[in-house]
CSV table of N, CA and C in Angstrom, one decimal:
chain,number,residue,atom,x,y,z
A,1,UNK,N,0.8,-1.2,0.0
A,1,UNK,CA,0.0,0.0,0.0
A,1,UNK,C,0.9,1.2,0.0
A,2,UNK,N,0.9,1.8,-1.0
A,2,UNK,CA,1.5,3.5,-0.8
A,2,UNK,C,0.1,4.4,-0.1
A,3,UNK,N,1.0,5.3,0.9
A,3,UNK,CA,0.2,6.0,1.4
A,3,UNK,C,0.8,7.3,2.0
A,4,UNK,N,0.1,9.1,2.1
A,4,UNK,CA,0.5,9.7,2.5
A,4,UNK,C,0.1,10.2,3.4
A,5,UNK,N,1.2,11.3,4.3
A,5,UNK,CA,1.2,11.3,5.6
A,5,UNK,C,2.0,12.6,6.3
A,6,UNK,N,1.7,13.0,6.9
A,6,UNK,CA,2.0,13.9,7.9
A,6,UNK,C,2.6,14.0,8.9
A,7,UNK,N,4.0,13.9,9.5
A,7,UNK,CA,4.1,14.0,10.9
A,7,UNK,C,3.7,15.8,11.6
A,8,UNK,N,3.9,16.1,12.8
A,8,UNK,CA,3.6,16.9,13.9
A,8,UNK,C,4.2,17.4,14.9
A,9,UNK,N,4.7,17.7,15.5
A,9,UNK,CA,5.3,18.1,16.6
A,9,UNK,C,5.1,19.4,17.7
A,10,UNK,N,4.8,19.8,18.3
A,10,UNK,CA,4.7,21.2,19.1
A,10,UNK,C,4.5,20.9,20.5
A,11,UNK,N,5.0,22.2,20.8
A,11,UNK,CA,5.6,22.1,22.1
A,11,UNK,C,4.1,22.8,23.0
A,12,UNK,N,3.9,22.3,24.2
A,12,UNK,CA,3.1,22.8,24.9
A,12,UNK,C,3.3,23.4,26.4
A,13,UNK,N,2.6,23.9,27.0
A,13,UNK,CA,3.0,24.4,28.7
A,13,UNK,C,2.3,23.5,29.4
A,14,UNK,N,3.6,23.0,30.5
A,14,UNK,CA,3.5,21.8,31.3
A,14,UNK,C,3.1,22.5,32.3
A,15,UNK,N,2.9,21.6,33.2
A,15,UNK,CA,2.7,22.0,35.3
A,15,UNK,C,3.2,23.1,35.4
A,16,UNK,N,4.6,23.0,35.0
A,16,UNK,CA,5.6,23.9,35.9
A,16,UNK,C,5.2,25.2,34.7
A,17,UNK,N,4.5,25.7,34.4
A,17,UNK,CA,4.3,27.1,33.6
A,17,UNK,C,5.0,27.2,32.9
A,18,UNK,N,6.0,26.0,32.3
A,18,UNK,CA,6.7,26.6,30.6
A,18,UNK,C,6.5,25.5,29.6
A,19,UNK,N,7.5,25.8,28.5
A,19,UNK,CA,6.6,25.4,27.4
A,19,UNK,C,7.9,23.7,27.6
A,20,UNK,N,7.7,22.9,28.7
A,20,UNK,CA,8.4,21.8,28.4
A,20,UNK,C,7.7,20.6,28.3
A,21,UNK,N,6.5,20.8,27.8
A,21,UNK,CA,5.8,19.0,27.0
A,21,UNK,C,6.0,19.6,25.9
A,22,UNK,N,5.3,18.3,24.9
A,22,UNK,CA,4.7,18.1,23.5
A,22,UNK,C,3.7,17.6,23.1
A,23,UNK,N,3.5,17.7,22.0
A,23,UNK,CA,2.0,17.2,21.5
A,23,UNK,C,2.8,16.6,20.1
A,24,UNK,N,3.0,15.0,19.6
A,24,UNK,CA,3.4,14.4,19.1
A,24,UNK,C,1.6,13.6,18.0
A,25,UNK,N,1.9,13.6,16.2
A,25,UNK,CA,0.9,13.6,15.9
A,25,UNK,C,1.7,13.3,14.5
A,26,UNK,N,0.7,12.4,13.7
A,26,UNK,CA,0.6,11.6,12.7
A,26,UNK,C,-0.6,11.5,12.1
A,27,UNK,N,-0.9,12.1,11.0
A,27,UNK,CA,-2.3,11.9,9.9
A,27,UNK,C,-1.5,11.1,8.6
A,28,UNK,N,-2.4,10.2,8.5
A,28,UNK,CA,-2.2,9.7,7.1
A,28,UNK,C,-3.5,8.8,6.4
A,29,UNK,N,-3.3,9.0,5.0
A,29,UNK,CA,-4.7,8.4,4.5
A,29,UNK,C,-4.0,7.1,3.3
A,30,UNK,N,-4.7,6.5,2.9
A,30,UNK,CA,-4.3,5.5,2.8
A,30,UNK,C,-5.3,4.4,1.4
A,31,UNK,N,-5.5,3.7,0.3
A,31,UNK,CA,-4.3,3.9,-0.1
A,31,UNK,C,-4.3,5.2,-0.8
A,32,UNK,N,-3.1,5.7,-1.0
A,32,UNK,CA,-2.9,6.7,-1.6
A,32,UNK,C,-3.5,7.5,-2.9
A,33,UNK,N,-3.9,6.5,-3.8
A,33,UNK,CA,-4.2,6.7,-5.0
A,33,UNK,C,-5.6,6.5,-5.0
A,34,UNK,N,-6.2,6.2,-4.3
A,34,UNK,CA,-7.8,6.0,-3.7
A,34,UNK,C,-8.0,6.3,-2.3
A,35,UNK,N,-7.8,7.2,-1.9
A,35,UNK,CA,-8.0,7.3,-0.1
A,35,UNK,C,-9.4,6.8,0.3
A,36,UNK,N,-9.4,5.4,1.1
A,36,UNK,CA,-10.5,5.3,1.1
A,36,UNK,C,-10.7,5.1,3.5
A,37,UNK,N,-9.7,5.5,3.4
A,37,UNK,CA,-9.1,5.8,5.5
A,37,UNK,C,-8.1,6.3,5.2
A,38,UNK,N,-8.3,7.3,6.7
A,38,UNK,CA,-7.5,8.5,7.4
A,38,UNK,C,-7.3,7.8,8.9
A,39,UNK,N,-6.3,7.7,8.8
A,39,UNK,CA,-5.9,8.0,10.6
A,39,UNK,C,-5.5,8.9,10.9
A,40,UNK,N,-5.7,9.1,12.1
A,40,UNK,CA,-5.0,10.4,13.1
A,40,UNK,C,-4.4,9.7,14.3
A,41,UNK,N,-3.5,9.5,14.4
A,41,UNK,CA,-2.4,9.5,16.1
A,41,UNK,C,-1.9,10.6,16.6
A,42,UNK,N,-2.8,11.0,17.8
A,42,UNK,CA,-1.9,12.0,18.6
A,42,UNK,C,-1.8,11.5,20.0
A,43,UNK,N,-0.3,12.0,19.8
A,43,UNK,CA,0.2,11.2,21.5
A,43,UNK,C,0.3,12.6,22.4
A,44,UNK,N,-0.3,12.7,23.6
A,44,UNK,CA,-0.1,14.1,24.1
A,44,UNK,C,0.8,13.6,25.6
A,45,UNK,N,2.0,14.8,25.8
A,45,UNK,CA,2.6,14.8,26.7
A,45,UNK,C,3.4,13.4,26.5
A,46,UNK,N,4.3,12.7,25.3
A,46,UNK,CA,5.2,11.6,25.9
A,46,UNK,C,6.3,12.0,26.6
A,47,UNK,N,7.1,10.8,26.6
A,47,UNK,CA,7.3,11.0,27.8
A,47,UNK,C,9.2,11.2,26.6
A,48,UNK,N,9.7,12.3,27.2
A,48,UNK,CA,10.8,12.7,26.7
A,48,UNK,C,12.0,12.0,26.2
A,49,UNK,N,11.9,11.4,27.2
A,49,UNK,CA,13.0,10.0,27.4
A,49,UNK,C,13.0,9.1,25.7
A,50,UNK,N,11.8,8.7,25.4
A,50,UNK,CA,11.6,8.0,24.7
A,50,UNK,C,11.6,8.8,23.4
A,51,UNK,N,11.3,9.8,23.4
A,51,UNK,CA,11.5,10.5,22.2
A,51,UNK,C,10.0,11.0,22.4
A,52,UNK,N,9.8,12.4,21.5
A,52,UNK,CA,8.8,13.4,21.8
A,52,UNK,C,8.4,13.5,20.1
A,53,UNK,N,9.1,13.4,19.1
A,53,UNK,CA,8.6,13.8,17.9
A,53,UNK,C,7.7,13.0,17.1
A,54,UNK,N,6.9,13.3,16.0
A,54,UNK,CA,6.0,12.8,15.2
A,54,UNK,C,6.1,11.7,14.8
A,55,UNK,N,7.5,11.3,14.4
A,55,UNK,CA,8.0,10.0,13.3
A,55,UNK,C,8.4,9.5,14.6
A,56,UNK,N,8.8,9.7,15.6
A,56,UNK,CA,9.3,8.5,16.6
A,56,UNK,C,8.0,8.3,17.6
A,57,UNK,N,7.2,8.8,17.8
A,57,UNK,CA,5.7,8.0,18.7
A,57,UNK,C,4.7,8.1,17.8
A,58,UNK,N,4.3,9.1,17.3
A,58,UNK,CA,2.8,8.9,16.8
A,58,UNK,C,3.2,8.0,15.6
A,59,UNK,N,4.0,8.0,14.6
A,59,UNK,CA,4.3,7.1,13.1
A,59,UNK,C,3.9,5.6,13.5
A,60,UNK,N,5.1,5.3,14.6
A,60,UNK,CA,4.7,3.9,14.7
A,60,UNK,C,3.6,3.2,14.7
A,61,UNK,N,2.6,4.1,15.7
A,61,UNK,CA,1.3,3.8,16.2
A,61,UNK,C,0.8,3.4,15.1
A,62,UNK,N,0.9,4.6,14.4
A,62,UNK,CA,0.1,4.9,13.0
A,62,UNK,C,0.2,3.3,12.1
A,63,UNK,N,1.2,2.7,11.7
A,63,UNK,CA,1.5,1.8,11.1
A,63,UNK,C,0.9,0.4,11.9
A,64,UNK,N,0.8,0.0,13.2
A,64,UNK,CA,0.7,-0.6,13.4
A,64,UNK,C,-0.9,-0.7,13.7
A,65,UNK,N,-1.9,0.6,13.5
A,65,UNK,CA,-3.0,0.9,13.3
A,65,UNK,C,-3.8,0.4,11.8
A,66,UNK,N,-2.5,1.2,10.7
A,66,UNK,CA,-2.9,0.5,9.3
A,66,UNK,C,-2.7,-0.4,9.0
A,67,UNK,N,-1.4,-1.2,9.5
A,67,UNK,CA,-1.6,-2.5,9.1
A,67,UNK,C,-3.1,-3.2,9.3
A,68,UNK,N,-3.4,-3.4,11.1
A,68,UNK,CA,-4.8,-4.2,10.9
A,68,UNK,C,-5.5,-3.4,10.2
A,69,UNK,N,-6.0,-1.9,9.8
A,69,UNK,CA,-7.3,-2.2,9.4
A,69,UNK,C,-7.3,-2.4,7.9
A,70,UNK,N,-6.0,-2.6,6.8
A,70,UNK,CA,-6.3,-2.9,5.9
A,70,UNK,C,-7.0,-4.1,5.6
A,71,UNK,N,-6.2,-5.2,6.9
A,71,UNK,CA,-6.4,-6.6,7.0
A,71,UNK,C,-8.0,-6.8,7.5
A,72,UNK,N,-8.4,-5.9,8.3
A,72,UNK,CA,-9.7,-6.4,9.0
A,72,UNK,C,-10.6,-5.4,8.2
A,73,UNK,N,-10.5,-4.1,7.4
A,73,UNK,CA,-11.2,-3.8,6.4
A,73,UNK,C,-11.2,-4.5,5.0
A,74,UNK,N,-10.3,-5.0,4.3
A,74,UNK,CA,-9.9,-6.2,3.2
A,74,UNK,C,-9.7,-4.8,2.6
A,75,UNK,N,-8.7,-4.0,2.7
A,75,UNK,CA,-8.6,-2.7,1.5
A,75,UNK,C,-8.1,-2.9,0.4
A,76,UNK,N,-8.3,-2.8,-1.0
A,76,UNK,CA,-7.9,-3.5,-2.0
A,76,UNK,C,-6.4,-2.5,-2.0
A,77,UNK,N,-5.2,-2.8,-2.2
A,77,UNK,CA,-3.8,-2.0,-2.5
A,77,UNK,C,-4.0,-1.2,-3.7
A,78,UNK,N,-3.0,-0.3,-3.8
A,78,UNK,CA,-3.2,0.8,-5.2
A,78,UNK,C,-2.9,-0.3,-5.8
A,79,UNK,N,-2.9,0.3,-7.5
A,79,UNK,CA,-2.4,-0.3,-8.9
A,79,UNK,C,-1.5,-1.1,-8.6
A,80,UNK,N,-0.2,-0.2,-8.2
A,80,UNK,CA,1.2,-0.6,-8.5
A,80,UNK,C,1.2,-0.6,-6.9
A,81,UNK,N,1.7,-1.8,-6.2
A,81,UNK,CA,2.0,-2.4,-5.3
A,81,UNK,C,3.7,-1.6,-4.7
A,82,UNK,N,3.4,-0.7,-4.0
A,82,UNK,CA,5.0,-0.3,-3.0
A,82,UNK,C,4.6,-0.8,-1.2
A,83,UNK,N,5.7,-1.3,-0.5
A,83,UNK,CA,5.7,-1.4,0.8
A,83,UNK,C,5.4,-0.4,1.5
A,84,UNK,N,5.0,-0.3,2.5
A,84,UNK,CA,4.3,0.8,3.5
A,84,UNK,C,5.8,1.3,4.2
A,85,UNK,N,5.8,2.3,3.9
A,85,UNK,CA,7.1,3.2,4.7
A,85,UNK,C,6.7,4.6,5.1
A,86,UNK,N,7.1,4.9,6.7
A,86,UNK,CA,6.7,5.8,7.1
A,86,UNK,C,8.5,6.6,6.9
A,87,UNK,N,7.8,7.7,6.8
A,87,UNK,CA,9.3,9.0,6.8
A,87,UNK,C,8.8,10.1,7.6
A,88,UNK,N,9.2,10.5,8.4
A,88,UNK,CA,9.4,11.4,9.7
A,88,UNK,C,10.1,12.7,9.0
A,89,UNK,N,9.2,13.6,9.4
A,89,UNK,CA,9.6,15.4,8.6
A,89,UNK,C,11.0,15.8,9.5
């Protein structure tokens, strides 16, 4: 399935009154050449450590989201068959 996508990233105001969270986020529709599903992943507040940006929390999600619903929607793939690859802005 080729499909396009969006990562996200911005910063928000934590507890402590400054701007040290994020708001981590991933849209993509799918397949590409027929959009027939959108997802949206937003992760609010991860946790730093593990990483705070779009392609490293929300993307994953995202993929392991479209994998099943192609499978449990039966989505037919574009024309031309490419593997699912996410890329991080």
């Amino acid at each position: 399935y080729r499909l396009a996508g969006q990562t996200g990233t911005a910063q928000k105001i934590g507890p402590d009154g400054l701007y040290s969270q994020y708001v981590s986020s991933f849209i993509g529709i799918l397949p590409a050449s027929a959009p027939e599903l959108v997802i949206l992943v937003v992760i609010d507040a991860p946790d730093k450590r593990k990483g705070y940006y779009g392609s490293e929390v929300a993307a994953p999600a995202f993929r392991t989201i479209a994998e099943t619903a192609v499978r449990v929607l039966r989505l037919a793939p574009d024309a031309v068959a490419a593997p699912v690859q996410i890329i991080g802005s």
